[in-house]
Coordinates of C-alpha atoms in Angstrom, one line a residue:
M1 CA -12.3 10.3 8.7
S2 CA -16.2 11.0 8.6
I3 CA -18.5 10.3 5.4
N4 CA -18.4 13.0 2.9
P5 CA -22.0 14.7 2.6
A6 CA -21.5 15.1 -1.0
F7 CA -21.4 11.2 -1.1
V8 CA -24.0 8.7 -0.8
E9 CA -23.8 7.2 2.9
P10 CA -22.4 3.6 2.8
S11 CA -23.9 0.5 3.9
V12 CA -23.6 0.4 7.9
E13 CA -23.2 -3.5 7.6
T14 CA -19.8 -4.5 5.6
T15 CA -19.6 -8.1 4.5
R16 CA -16.2 -8.4 6.0
P17 CA -14.7 -6.4 9.1
D18 CA -12.1 -3.6 8.2
L19 CA -9.1 -5.2 10.0
L20 CA -6.8 -3.4 12.4
G21 CA -4.0 -4.4 14.4
T22 CA 0.0 -3.6 15.0
F23 CA 1.8 -6.6 13.7
G24 CA 1.3 -7.5 10.1
M25 CA -1.5 -7.9 7.5
A26 CA -2.2 -9.7 4.2
A27 CA -4.9 -10.0 1.8
S28 CA -5.1 -11.6 -1.5
T29 CA -7.8 -13.5 -3.7
H30 CA -7.6 -16.8 -2.1
W31 CA -7.8 -18.1 1.6
I32 CA -4.9 -20.4 1.6
A33 CA -2.5 -18.0 -0.1
T34 CA -3.1 -15.2 2.5
A35 CA -3.1 -17.9 5.5
T36 CA 0.4 -18.8 4.0
A37 CA 1.4 -15.1 3.8
Q38 CA 0.4 -14.5 7.4
S39 CA 1.9 -17.6 8.7
V40 CA 5.4 -16.0 7.2
L41 CA 5.1 -12.9 8.9
E42 CA 4.1 -14.9 12.3
R43 CA 7.5 -16.7 12.0
G44 CA 9.6 -13.8 11.5
G45 CA 9.4 -13.3 8.0
N46 CA 9.4 -9.8 6.5
A47 CA 6.5 -8.7 4.0
F48 CA 8.4 -9.7 0.8
D49 CA 9.0 -13.2 2.4
A50 CA 5.5 -13.4 3.1
A51 CA 4.0 -12.3 -0.7
V52 CA 6.5 -14.5 -2.3
A53 CA 5.4 -17.6 -0.3
G54 CA 1.8 -16.4 -1.0
A55 CA 2.3 -15.6 -4.4
F56 CA 3.8 -19.5 -5.5
V57 CA 0.9 -20.9 -3.4
L58 CA -1.3 -18.8 -5.6
H59 CA 0.2 -20.4 -8.7
V60 CA -1.0 -24.0 -6.8
V61 CA -4.6 -22.9 -5.9
E62 CA -5.8 -20.7 -8.3
P63 CA -4.3 -22.3 -11.4
H64 CA -7.4 -21.0 -13.8
L65 CA -6.3 -17.7 -12.8
N66 CA -2.2 -17.4 -12.8
G67 CA 0.6 -20.0 -13.1
P68 CA 4.3 -20.0 -13.1
G69 CA 4.4 -19.8 -17.0
G70 CA 2.5 -16.3 -16.6
D71 CA 3.7 -12.6 -15.4
M72 CA 3.6 -10.5 -12.7
T73 CA 3.8 -6.4 -11.8
A74 CA 4.3 -5.0 -8.3
V75 CA 5.1 -2.0 -6.7
F76 CA 6.3 -2.0 -3.3
A77 CA 8.4 0.3 -0.8
T78 CA 10.6 -0.6 2.1
A79 CA 10.7 0.4 5.8
D80 CA 14.3 2.0 5.0
D81 CA 13.2 3.8 1.7
P82 CA 9.7 5.0 1.2
T83 CA 10.2 5.9 -2.3
P84 CA 7.6 3.5 -4.5
V85 CA 9.6 0.9 -6.7
V86 CA 8.2 -1.1 -9.7
L87 CA 9.0 -4.7 -10.2
S88 CA 8.5 -6.0 -13.5
G89 CA 8.3 -9.5 -14.2
Q90 CA 6.4 -8.8 -17.6
G91 CA 8.5 -10.5 -20.3
P92 CA 9.0 -9.4 -23.5
A93 CA 7.8 -11.0 -26.8
P94 CA 10.0 -13.8 -28.1
A95 CA 12.7 -13.0 -31.1
G96 CA 10.5 -15.1 -33.5
A97 CA 7.1 -13.2 -32.8
T98 CA 6.7 -10.7 -35.6
P99 CA 3.8 -9.7 -36.9
E100 CA 5.1 -11.0 -40.5
H101 CA 5.0 -14.4 -38.7
F102 CA 1.7 -13.9 -37.4
R103 CA 0.6 -13.0 -40.9
A104 CA 2.0 -16.0 -42.6
E105 CA 0.1 -18.3 -40.3
G106 CA -3.3 -16.8 -41.5
L107 CA -3.8 -14.6 -38.6
D108 CA -4.8 -10.9 -38.2
L109 CA -4.9 -11.1 -34.2
V110 CA -3.0 -12.8 -31.8
P111 CA -4.7 -15.9 -30.6
G112 CA -6.2 -15.5 -27.0
A113 CA -4.8 -19.2 -26.4
G114 CA -2.3 -21.3 -27.4
A115 CA 1.5 -21.1 -27.3
L116 CA 1.9 -18.7 -30.2
A117 CA 0.4 -16.2 -27.8
A118 CA 3.1 -16.5 -25.3
A119 CA 5.6 -13.9 -23.9
V120 CA 8.5 -14.8 -21.8
P121 CA 7.5 -15.9 -18.6
G122 CA 8.4 -13.5 -16.2
A123 CA 6.4 -14.2 -12.7
V124 CA 9.0 -16.5 -11.5
D125 CA 12.1 -14.6 -11.9
A126 CA 10.5 -11.6 -10.7
W127 CA 9.1 -13.1 -7.2
L128 CA 12.9 -14.8 -7.1
L129 CA 14.6 -11.3 -7.4
L130 CA 12.5 -9.6 -5.0
L131 CA 13.2 -12.3 -2.6
R132 CA 17.1 -12.1 -3.0
D133 CA 16.8 -8.4 -2.6
H134 CA 14.5 -7.6 -0.1
G135 CA 13.6 -10.7 1.6
T136 CA 15.3 -12.5 4.6
W137 CA 14.3 -16.2 4.3
E138 CA 16.0 -18.9 2.3
L139 CA 14.4 -20.1 -1.1
A140 CA 13.7 -23.5 0.5
D141 CA 11.7 -22.3 3.3
V142 CA 9.5 -19.4 1.3
L143 CA 8.6 -22.2 -1.5
A144 CA 7.9 -25.2 1.0
P145 CA 4.1 -24.2 1.3
A146 CA 4.1 -24.2 -2.4
V147 CA 5.9 -27.6 -2.8
G148 CA 3.5 -29.2 -0.1
Y149 CA 0.3 -27.9 -1.5
A150 CA 1.4 -29.3 -5.2
R151 CA 2.8 -32.4 -3.6
D152 CA 0.2 -33.5 -1.1
G153 CA -2.7 -31.7 -2.3
H154 CA -5.3 -29.1 -1.5
P155 CA -9.2 -28.9 -1.6
I156 CA -10.1 -27.3 -5.2
A157 CA -11.9 -24.3 -5.1
P158 CA -15.4 -24.4 -7.0
R159 CA -14.2 -21.9 -9.9
V160 CA -10.9 -23.9 -10.7
A161 CA -13.3 -27.0 -11.1
A162 CA -15.7 -25.2 -13.1
T163 CA -13.2 -23.7 -15.7
I164 CA -11.9 -27.2 -15.9
A165 CA -15.5 -28.5 -16.8
T166 CA -15.9 -25.6 -19.3
V167 CA -12.7 -26.8 -21.3
Q168 CA -12.8 -30.2 -21.0
S169 CA -13.8 -30.8 -24.6
L170 CA -10.7 -28.6 -25.7
F171 CA -8.6 -30.5 -23.4
R172 CA -9.9 -34.1 -24.7
D173 CA -10.0 -33.3 -28.3
H174 CA -6.7 -30.8 -28.7
W175 CA -4.6 -30.6 -25.7
P176 CA -4.2 -34.2 -24.2
S177 CA -1.4 -33.2 -21.9
S178 CA -3.7 -30.7 -20.2
A179 CA -6.5 -33.5 -19.7
D180 CA -3.6 -35.8 -18.0
R181 CA -3.0 -32.8 -15.7
W182 CA -6.5 -31.5 -14.9
M183 CA -8.8 -34.6 -15.7
P184 CA -6.9 -37.7 -14.2
G185 CA -9.0 -40.9 -15.1
G186 CA -10.9 -38.8 -17.6
S187 CA -13.2 -37.0 -14.9
V188 CA -13.4 -33.4 -14.2
P189 CA -12.7 -32.6 -10.5
V190 CA -15.4 -31.6 -8.0
A191 CA -15.2 -28.9 -5.8
G192 CA -13.4 -30.1 -2.7
D193 CA -11.9 -32.9 -4.2
V194 CA -7.9 -32.9 -3.2
V195 CA -5.8 -32.5 -6.5
R196 CA -2.4 -32.6 -6.7
N197 CA 0.3 -31.3 -9.3
E198 CA 3.4 -33.6 -8.3
T199 CA 5.3 -32.3 -11.6
W200 CA 5.3 -28.4 -10.4
A201 CA 6.3 -29.6 -6.9
A202 CA 9.5 -31.6 -8.3
V203 CA 10.1 -28.5 -10.5
L204 CA 10.4 -26.2 -7.4
D205 CA 12.3 -28.9 -5.7
R206 CA 15.0 -28.6 -8.6
L207 CA 15.1 -25.0 -8.5
I208 CA 15.9 -25.3 -4.7
G209 CA 18.3 -28.1 -5.4
A210 CA 19.8 -25.8 -7.8
G211 CA 21.7 -23.8 -5.1
S212 CA 22.8 -26.7 -3.2
G213 CA 26.2 -26.7 -4.5
H214 CA 26.8 -22.8 -3.4
D215 CA 27.6 -21.7 -0.2
D216 CA 25.3 -22.8 2.4
A217 CA 26.1 -20.2 5.2
G218 CA 22.5 -19.4 6.6
L219 CA 21.3 -16.3 8.2
D220 CA 22.1 -14.9 11.4
D221 CA 20.5 -15.4 14.8
A222 CA 18.2 -12.3 13.9
G223 CA 17.6 -13.3 10.1
Q224 CA 16.8 -9.7 9.7
G225 CA 17.4 -6.3 11.2
S226 CA 15.1 -4.5 13.2
D227 CA 13.5 -3.1 10.6
G228 CA 12.9 -6.2 8.6
A229 CA 15.2 -5.4 6.0
G230 CA 16.5 -8.3 3.6
S231 CA 19.5 -10.4 4.5
A232 CA 23.0 -9.2 2.7
D233 CA 24.0 -13.1 3.4
D234 CA 26.1 -13.6 0.2
G235 CA 25.3 -17.5 0.4
R236 CA 21.8 -16.9 0.3
V237 CA 21.9 -14.6 -2.6
R238 CA 23.9 -17.2 -4.7
R239 CA 21.1 -19.9 -4.0
I240 CA 18.6 -17.9 -5.3
D241 CA 20.5 -16.6 -8.5
A242 CA 21.1 -20.5 -9.0
A243 CA 17.8 -20.7 -9.0
R244 CA 16.9 -18.2 -11.2
D245 CA 19.6 -19.6 -13.7
A246 CA 18.3 -22.9 -13.5
W247 CA 14.9 -21.2 -14.4
A248 CA 16.1 -19.2 -17.4
T249 CA 19.1 -21.3 -19.0
G250 CA 18.5 -25.1 -17.5
F251 CA 15.8 -27.7 -17.6
V252 CA 12.6 -25.5 -17.7
A253 CA 13.8 -23.1 -20.8
E254 CA 14.9 -26.5 -22.6
A255 CA 11.5 -28.4 -21.9
I256 CA 9.4 -25.4 -23.0
D257 CA 11.8 -25.0 -26.2
R258 CA 10.8 -28.6 -27.0
F259 CA 7.1 -28.9 -26.3
V260 CA 5.6 -25.5 -28.5
R261 CA 7.2 -26.8 -31.6
T262 CA 4.6 -29.3 -31.8
P263 CA 1.6 -27.3 -33.3
H264 CA -2.0 -27.4 -31.2
R265 CA -5.0 -25.4 -31.3
H266 CA -5.3 -22.2 -30.8
A267 CA -8.3 -19.6 -29.9
S268 CA -8.6 -18.9 -33.5
G269 CA -9.6 -22.3 -34.2
T270 CA -6.6 -23.1 -36.3
D271 CA -3.5 -25.1 -35.3
H272 CA 0.0 -23.6 -34.6
A273 CA 3.5 -24.1 -33.3
G274 CA 4.7 -21.6 -30.6
V275 CA 7.9 -19.6 -31.4
I276 CA 9.4 -19.1 -27.9
R277 CA 12.8 -20.4 -27.5
A278 CA 15.1 -21.2 -24.9
G279 CA 17.2 -18.2 -25.9
D280 CA 14.2 -16.1 -25.4
L281 CA 14.1 -17.0 -21.7
A282 CA 17.8 -16.7 -21.2
A283 CA 18.0 -13.3 -22.4
F284 CA 15.3 -11.9 -20.0
R285 CA 15.6 -11.1 -16.4
A286 CA 13.2 -9.2 -14.3
S287 CA 13.9 -5.9 -13.1
Y288 CA 13.1 -2.8 -10.9
E289 CA 12.7 1.0 -12.4
P290 CA 11.0 4.2 -10.6
A291 CA 7.2 4.3 -10.5
T292 CA 5.2 6.5 -12.2
T293 CA 3.1 8.8 -10.0
A294 CA 0.7 11.6 -9.8
E295 CA -0.9 13.8 -6.8
F296 CA -4.6 13.4 -5.9
R297 CA -6.3 15.6 -3.2
G298 CA -3.3 15.4 -0.8
C299 CA -2.0 11.6 -1.6
T300 CA 0.8 10.4 -4.0
I301 CA -0.6 7.3 -6.3
A302 CA 2.0 5.2 -7.6
K303 CA 1.7 3.0 -10.7
T304 CA 3.9 1.2 -13.4
G305 CA 5.0 2.8 -16.7
P306 CA 3.1 3.4 -19.7
W307 CA 4.2 -0.4 -20.8
G308 CA 1.1 -1.1 -18.5
Q309 CA -2.2 0.6 -18.2
G310 CA -1.6 2.0 -15.2
P311 CA -0.7 5.6 -15.7
A312 CA -4.5 5.8 -17.2
L313 CA -5.8 5.6 -13.6
L314 CA -3.5 8.7 -13.0
Q315 CA -4.5 10.7 -16.0
T316 CA -8.3 9.9 -14.6
L317 CA -7.5 11.4 -11.4
R318 CA -6.2 14.4 -13.1
L319 CA -9.0 14.9 -15.1
L320 CA -11.4 14.5 -11.6
D321 CA -9.1 16.1 -9.0
P322 CA -10.4 19.7 -9.6
L323 CA -14.3 18.6 -10.0
D324 CA -16.7 19.3 -7.1
D325 CA -16.8 16.5 -4.7
A326 CA -20.8 15.4 -5.7
L327 CA -19.2 14.6 -9.3
L328 CA -16.7 11.8 -7.8
D329 CA -19.5 9.6 -6.1
P330 CA -19.8 6.7 -8.2
S331 CA -23.2 5.9 -7.0
T332 CA -24.9 9.0 -8.1
V333 CA -25.9 9.7 -11.8
A334 CA -23.7 12.5 -12.3
G335 CA -20.7 11.1 -10.6
A336 CA -20.9 7.8 -12.2
H337 CA -21.2 9.5 -15.5
T338 CA -18.5 11.8 -15.0
I339 CA -16.1 9.5 -13.6
V340 CA -16.7 6.9 -16.8
E341 CA -16.3 9.8 -19.3
A342 CA -12.9 10.9 -17.5
Q343 CA -11.9 7.1 -17.9
K344 CA -12.9 7.0 -21.8
L345 CA -10.5 9.9 -22.0
A346 CA -7.5 8.6 -20.3
I347 CA -8.1 5.1 -22.1
A348 CA -8.1 6.3 -25.4
D349 CA -4.9 8.0 -24.6
R350 CA -3.7 4.5 -23.5
E351 CA -4.8 3.3 -27.2
A352 CA -2.8 5.9 -28.6
Y353 CA 0.2 6.4 -26.8
Y354 CA 1.0 3.3 -24.3
G355 CA 3.7 1.0 -25.2
D356 CA 7.2 -0.4 -24.4
G357 CA 8.7 2.7 -25.7
D358 CA 9.1 6.5 -25.2
V359 CA 5.9 7.7 -24.1
P360 CA 5.3 11.5 -23.1
M361 CA 3.7 10.8 -19.9
A362 CA 5.0 14.4 -18.2
E363 CA 2.9 15.9 -21.2
L364 CA 0.0 13.4 -20.6
L365 CA -0.3 14.1 -16.9
S366 CA 0.4 17.8 -16.9
D367 CA -1.9 20.8 -15.8
G368 CA -2.2 22.0 -19.3
Y369 CA -3.2 18.9 -20.9
S370 CA -5.5 17.8 -18.4
D371 CA -7.3 21.0 -18.2
D372 CA -8.1 20.6 -22.3
R373 CA -9.0 17.0 -22.0
R374 CA -11.5 17.6 -18.9
A375 CA -13.1 20.2 -20.9
L376 CA -14.5 17.4 -23.2
I377 CA -16.6 15.7 -20.4
G378 CA -19.9 16.4 -22.0
E379 CA -23.4 15.9 -20.6
R380 CA -24.1 12.8 -22.4
A381 CA -22.1 9.6 -22.9
S382 CA -19.4 9.8 -25.3
H383 CA -19.5 7.0 -28.2
E384 CA -16.2 7.6 -29.6
L385 CA -12.8 6.9 -29.3
R386 CA -11.2 10.2 -28.3
P387 CA -7.3 10.3 -28.0
G388 CA -5.7 13.8 -27.3
S389 CA -2.7 15.6 -29.0
V390 CA 0.4 16.3 -27.4
S391 CA 4.2 17.2 -28.9
V392 CA 4.7 13.2 -29.7
P393 CA 2.6 11.9 -32.5
A394 CA 0.3 9.3 -31.6
G395 CA 0.2 5.9 -32.9
A396 CA -2.3 4.7 -35.3
L397 CA -5.7 3.7 -33.7
P398 CA -6.3 0.0 -33.3
P399 CA -9.1 -1.3 -35.1
L400 CA -12.5 -0.7 -33.7
R401 CA -14.7 -3.8 -34.2
E402 CA -18.1 -4.7 -32.1
T403 CA -18.0 -8.3 -33.3
Y404 CA -14.9 -10.4 -34.5
T405 CA -14.8 -13.4 -36.9
P406 CA -12.2 -15.7 -36.5
S407 CA -10.4 -17.7 -39.5
G408 CA -11.0 -21.1 -38.1
E409 CA -13.8 -22.5 -35.8
P410 CA -13.4 -20.7 -32.4
V411 CA -12.4 -22.7 -29.6
A412 CA -15.0 -22.2 -26.8
G413 CA -13.7 -21.3 -22.7
V414 CA -10.2 -19.9 -24.1
G415 CA -8.5 -16.2 -24.0
E416 CA -8.4 -14.2 -20.8
P417 CA -10.9 -15.5 -18.1
T418 CA -12.1 -11.8 -18.1
V419 CA -13.5 -11.7 -21.6
P420 CA -16.8 -13.7 -21.6
G421 CA -19.5 -11.6 -20.2
A422 CA -22.7 -11.4 -18.5
R423 CA -24.9 -12.3 -21.3
G424 CA -23.4 -15.8 -21.3
N425 CA -22.2 -17.0 -24.8
A426 CA -19.7 -14.8 -25.7
V427 CA -17.0 -17.0 -26.8
V428 CA -19.2 -19.8 -29.0
A429 CA -19.6 -17.9 -32.4
P430 CA -23.3 -17.3 -32.8
A431 CA -24.6 -19.6 -35.3
E432 CA -26.2 -16.9 -37.7
D433 CA -22.9 -15.0 -38.2
D434 CA -19.8 -16.7 -36.8
A435 CA -19.0 -13.5 -35.1
L436 CA -17.6 -13.1 -31.7
T437 CA -19.0 -10.4 -29.2
E438 CA -16.8 -9.3 -26.4
D439 CA -18.7 -8.3 -23.1
R440 CA -16.7 -7.5 -20.1
G441 CA -19.1 -7.7 -17.9
E442 CA -19.2 -10.1 -15.0
P443 CA -20.0 -12.7 -13.6
I444 CA -18.3 -14.5 -16.6
V445 CA -20.9 -17.3 -17.7
M446 CA -19.8 -19.7 -20.4
E447 CA -21.5 -21.9 -22.7
T448 CA -21.9 -24.3 -20.3
G449 CA -23.6 -22.5 -17.3
E450 CA -20.7 -21.7 -15.2
T451 CA -19.4 -18.6 -13.7
R452 CA -15.5 -18.2 -13.4
G453 CA -13.5 -15.1 -12.1
D454 CA -10.0 -13.7 -13.4
T455 CA -6.5 -13.5 -12.6
V456 CA -5.0 -13.1 -8.7
H457 CA -3.6 -10.3 -6.3
I458 CA -1.8 -10.0 -3.1
D459 CA -0.9 -7.5 -0.6
V460 CA 1.3 -7.6 2.5
V461 CA 2.5 -5.2 5.1
D462 CA 4.5 -5.8 8.2
R463 CA 5.2 -4.2 11.6
W464 CA 8.4 -2.6 10.3
G465 CA 6.7 -0.9 7.6
N466 CA 7.6 -2.9 4.5
I467 CA 4.8 -2.9 2.1
V468 CA 3.9 -4.6 -1.5
S469 CA 1.1 -4.6 -3.9
A470 CA 1.6 -7.2 -6.6
T471 CA -0.9 -8.5 -9.2
P472 CA 0.2 -12.1 -10.9
S473 CA -1.5 -13.3 -14.0
G474 CA -1.2 -15.5 -17.3
G475 CA -0.4 -19.2 -17.7
W476 CA -3.7 -19.7 -16.2
L477 CA -4.6 -23.9 -17.2
Q478 CA -6.9 -22.8 -19.9
S479 CA -4.6 -20.7 -21.8
S480 CA -2.2 -23.2 -23.7
P481 CA -1.4 -27.1 -23.2
T482 CA 0.2 -28.0 -20.1
I483 CA 4.1 -28.8 -20.6
P484 CA 4.2 -32.5 -19.1
E485 CA 7.6 -32.3 -17.7
L486 CA 7.0 -29.0 -16.2
G487 CA 3.5 -29.4 -14.8
F488 CA 2.3 -25.6 -16.2
C489 CA 1.4 -24.0 -19.2
L490 CA 2.7 -20.5 -21.0
G491 CA 0.9 -17.4 -20.7
T492 CA -1.1 -15.4 -23.3
R493 CA 0.5 -11.9 -22.8
L494 CA 1.0 -11.2 -26.5
Q495 CA -2.6 -11.2 -27.4
M496 CA -2.0 -7.5 -26.1
V497 CA -0.3 -6.3 -29.0
W498 CA -1.9 -5.5 -32.5
L499 CA -0.3 -6.9 -35.7
E500 CA -1.2 -3.7 -37.7
E501 CA 1.9 -1.5 -38.2
G502 CA 2.0 2.1 -36.7
T503 CA 0.1 1.5 -33.3
A504 CA 1.7 2.3 -29.8
S505 CA 1.5 -1.2 -29.1
T506 CA 2.2 -2.9 -32.2
L507 CA 4.3 -6.1 -31.9
R508 CA 8.1 -6.0 -31.6
P509 CA 10.1 -8.5 -30.6
G510 CA 12.0 -8.3 -27.4
Q511 CA 9.5 -5.5 -26.4
R512 CA 7.2 -6.0 -23.4
P513 CA 3.4 -6.3 -24.5
R514 CA 1.3 -3.4 -22.6
T515 CA -0.2 -5.5 -19.8
T516 CA -3.4 -4.8 -17.9
L517 CA -1.5 -5.8 -14.5
T518 CA -1.5 -2.7 -12.4
P519 CA -1.0 -2.7 -8.8
T520 CA -1.1 0.6 -6.5
L521 CA 0.7 2.2 -3.7
V522 CA -0.5 5.3 -2.0
L523 CA 1.6 7.7 0.0
R524 CA 0.5 10.5 2.1
D525 CA 3.2 13.0 3.0
G526 CA 5.9 10.7 1.4
A527 CA 4.8 7.9 3.6
P528 CA 3.2 4.7 2.2
V529 CA -0.3 4.2 3.6
L530 CA -2.2 1.8 1.6
A531 CA -1.6 -1.1 -0.7
L532 CA -4.2 -1.9 -3.2
G533 CA -5.3 -4.0 -6.4
S534 CA -7.7 -6.1 -8.0
P535 CA -7.6 -8.6 -10.9
G536 CA -9.7 -7.9 -13.7
G537 CA -8.1 -7.1 -17.1
D538 CA -9.1 -3.7 -18.4
Q539 CA -11.4 -3.5 -15.1
Q540 CA -8.2 -3.4 -12.7
D541 CA -8.0 0.2 -12.5
Q542 CA -11.2 1.1 -13.5
W543 CA -12.5 -0.8 -10.1
Q544 CA -9.4 0.6 -8.1
L545 CA -10.6 4.1 -9.2
L546 CA -14.0 4.0 -7.4
F547 CA -12.1 2.8 -4.2
L548 CA -9.7 5.6 -4.3
L549 CA -12.6 8.1 -4.8
R550 CA -14.5 6.7 -2.2
T551 CA -11.8 6.3 0.6
I552 CA -9.6 9.5 -0.2
V553 CA -12.9 11.8 -1.0
G554 CA -16.0 10.2 0.6
G555 CA -14.3 9.2 3.6
Y556 CA -15.4 5.2 3.4
S557 CA -13.6 3.0 5.1
P558 CA -11.3 0.2 2.9
Q559 CA -14.1 -2.5 3.6
Q560 CA -17.0 0.0 2.7
A561 CA -15.1 1.3 -0.3
I562 CA -14.8 -2.6 -1.8
D563 CA -18.2 -3.6 -0.8
A564 CA -19.9 -0.3 -2.5
P565 CA -21.7 -1.0 -6.0
A566 CA -19.0 -1.0 -8.9
L567 CA -19.3 -0.1 -12.2
H568 CA -17.0 -0.1 -15.4
T569 CA -17.0 1.2 -19.1
T570 CA -16.4 -1.2 -22.2
S571 CA -16.2 1.7 -24.7
F572 CA -12.5 1.0 -26.0
P573 CA -11.0 -1.6 -27.7
G574 CA -10.6 -4.7 -25.2
S575 CA -7.0 -5.8 -24.3
F576 CA -7.8 -9.6 -24.7
W577 CA -8.9 -11.5 -27.9
P578 CA -11.2 -10.7 -29.5
R579 CA -10.6 -7.0 -28.7
T580 CA -13.9 -5.7 -29.6
W581 CA -15.5 -2.7 -28.0
T582 CA -19.0 -1.7 -27.1
P583 CA -19.3 1.8 -28.1
G584 CA -20.9 4.1 -24.7
G585 CA -20.8 0.7 -22.9
L586 CA -21.2 0.6 -19.5
V587 CA -21.2 -2.2 -17.1
V588 CA -22.8 -2.1 -13.5
E589 CA -23.9 -4.2 -10.8
D590 CA -27.6 -4.0 -10.0
R591 CA -27.3 -2.6 -6.6
L592 CA -26.3 0.7 -8.1
G593 CA -30.4 1.2 -8.5
D594 CA -33.0 1.4 -10.7
E595 CA -33.3 5.0 -10.5
V596 CA -29.2 5.5 -10.9
I597 CA -29.2 3.0 -13.8
A598 CA -32.0 4.4 -15.7
G599 CA -30.7 7.9 -15.3
L600 CA -27.3 6.8 -16.8
E601 CA -29.6 5.2 -19.8
A602 CA -31.0 8.6 -20.2
L603 CA -27.6 10.0 -20.9
G604 CA -26.8 7.5 -23.7
H605 CA -24.7 5.1 -21.4
V606 CA -25.2 1.4 -23.2
V607 CA -25.8 -0.4 -19.5
T608 CA -25.3 -3.9 -19.2
R609 CA -26.7 -5.2 -15.8
A610 CA -24.1 -7.6 -14.1
G611 CA -25.9 -9.0 -11.1
A612 CA -25.8 -7.6 -7.8
W613 CA -22.6 -8.8 -6.4
S614 CA -20.4 -9.3 -9.8
L615 CA -17.8 -6.8 -10.3
G616 CA -14.4 -6.2 -8.5
R617 CA -11.9 -8.3 -7.1
L618 CA -10.3 -5.7 -4.8
S619 CA -8.0 -6.2 -1.7
C620 CA -5.7 -3.7 0.1
V621 CA -3.4 -3.3 3.3
T622 CA -3.0 0.0 5.0
R623 CA -0.4 1.2 7.5
D624 CA -0.6 4.6 9.6
P625 CA 2.8 5.8 9.6
A626 CA 1.8 8.1 13.0
T627 CA 0.7 5.0 14.9
G628 CA 2.3 2.1 13.2
L629 CA -1.6 0.7 13.1
V630 CA -1.9 -2.0 10.1
G631 CA -5.2 -2.7 8.4
A632 CA -6.7 -4.9 5.8
A633 CA -9.6 -5.3 3.6
A634 CA -10.6 -8.1 0.9
N635 CA -13.6 -8.5 -1.5
S636 CA -16.5 -10.8 -0.4
R637 CA -17.7 -11.4 -4.3
G638 CA -17.5 -14.8 -5.4
A639 CA -16.8 -16.2 -1.3
Q640 CA -12.9 -16.7 -2.0
G641 CA -10.8 -13.4 -1.4
H642 CA -9.5 -13.4 2.3
A643 CA -7.7 -10.5 4.3
T644 CA -6.0 -11.7 7.7
G645 CA -3.5 -10.2 10.3
R646 CA -3.2 -8.9 13.8

């Protein structure tokens, strides 16, 4: 595909090659996870075996960005059926998590760290469900790499060490179990040190062992059919289900229940006990559901439902679809302005309508509604939050705060990893007014001067045509105190709900918080051709949008699109504590160019420069149904993402 002359010509040199092959491809945010996934493909496993193996390794090697106590969403298609399917590993709010309880604790926001912010952990059960239904390998074989890296050790990545250094005072002063886990002997590890988590390895062994009393009939000689379809072996299914039960109703749930009852420090600067109980875990199982889709320039884009932010990307594409190609290039003033203004409109609808309930997506994606909303894209940057109107009443708009003053002394270095911003000391309250300002630009520089990233992602495609895009997150080592018997901590996804009544995403026990996790599957002529995703909180779909525009419209290769200068808006309430916004805010990579940046400022955008290579954590895998060729590309920012295949 040639470069669209309406787009800025991409750089001839890419930071990584566009990989192409015929066998299989894997890409993720960490080289060890990518290599693990590819090794499974090499030994006859399919894309689902490989993705699950890589995901459990991500828990071990990127613990500052995801963990077993967190959540995940995925969108996938099988070689048998190209219909995109969503895997929901997003657990709901516990039964005891009510707005009244939080207010009784003196809180007006769900804290960004601490067990009170924990939704029911969903990631582990979701991965095991995917393995059971679509994988071919035994659980012990799939988990072996993660067990090995946890028990025998792996070299700690620089950003993991930097994160521990950032929160070392919090660990020492308030979370002693985390200090024991991540600072053995009282010292912060240095990048390259071999670190272990024998406790988590033992938990994995117990999950594997839970199925040992079941039928141990193995796979047949082939292991899978000619299309890599999952095994129908009843014994294998029972063994995986036994592990799921041990997680949800056995020793894991019991340990979580015991531990969270002791009050501990939260991001609010105050101490609270958690409300999650063993019964909450027992009541949850991961599930499948149809993808929400929209057409764009000859492609079908598949996302989660509106319990995630994914459909906002679809709304944005609907707004942009009929516009001239020249208005869709993020590297020009006109293009960047148009794209950002469309995103603001779609995300405003996210705030007004999206949640775990009945959401009028058909209307929000309809031609007439899109036409009306498109007319609101003006010549200057909007500094307002402007949701639209459909037949279903919108929820009350959330509080619009540019700063936030917590009730207690705020804890430095906690909350979702994408919250602290490019200007540095965003989590520590300024001395003059004790107010927190959220700046969602990157790189993320904490008060120590350290820089760190956010969340993880993995994509896999195999030679049979199975393809999966998954974004695990939550349960990062700095989200809440480590549970000593388990070696991991809980997530903080409840910080995405509001305590105010009447919003589309007000906290309700048993309902899923509206997650930012938003993987993507792209189909052409009904066949999957691309699995894509990125870490990045509210930025995930904003960065993926740039990729889609540059590849589908601009003719860029996947690696060219990943390398190209990125940007995103912050002109909406953030999904993470302290949930503030910057009216008209626009964060850009300096490589966008002084002339373009000045042009955007002249249009009223409040621009933050985030550095030359700082925004975007994209990875992808591709497949050409006509030739069987597979491909992959990965992010070079931060020198950690990796793609491989043949």
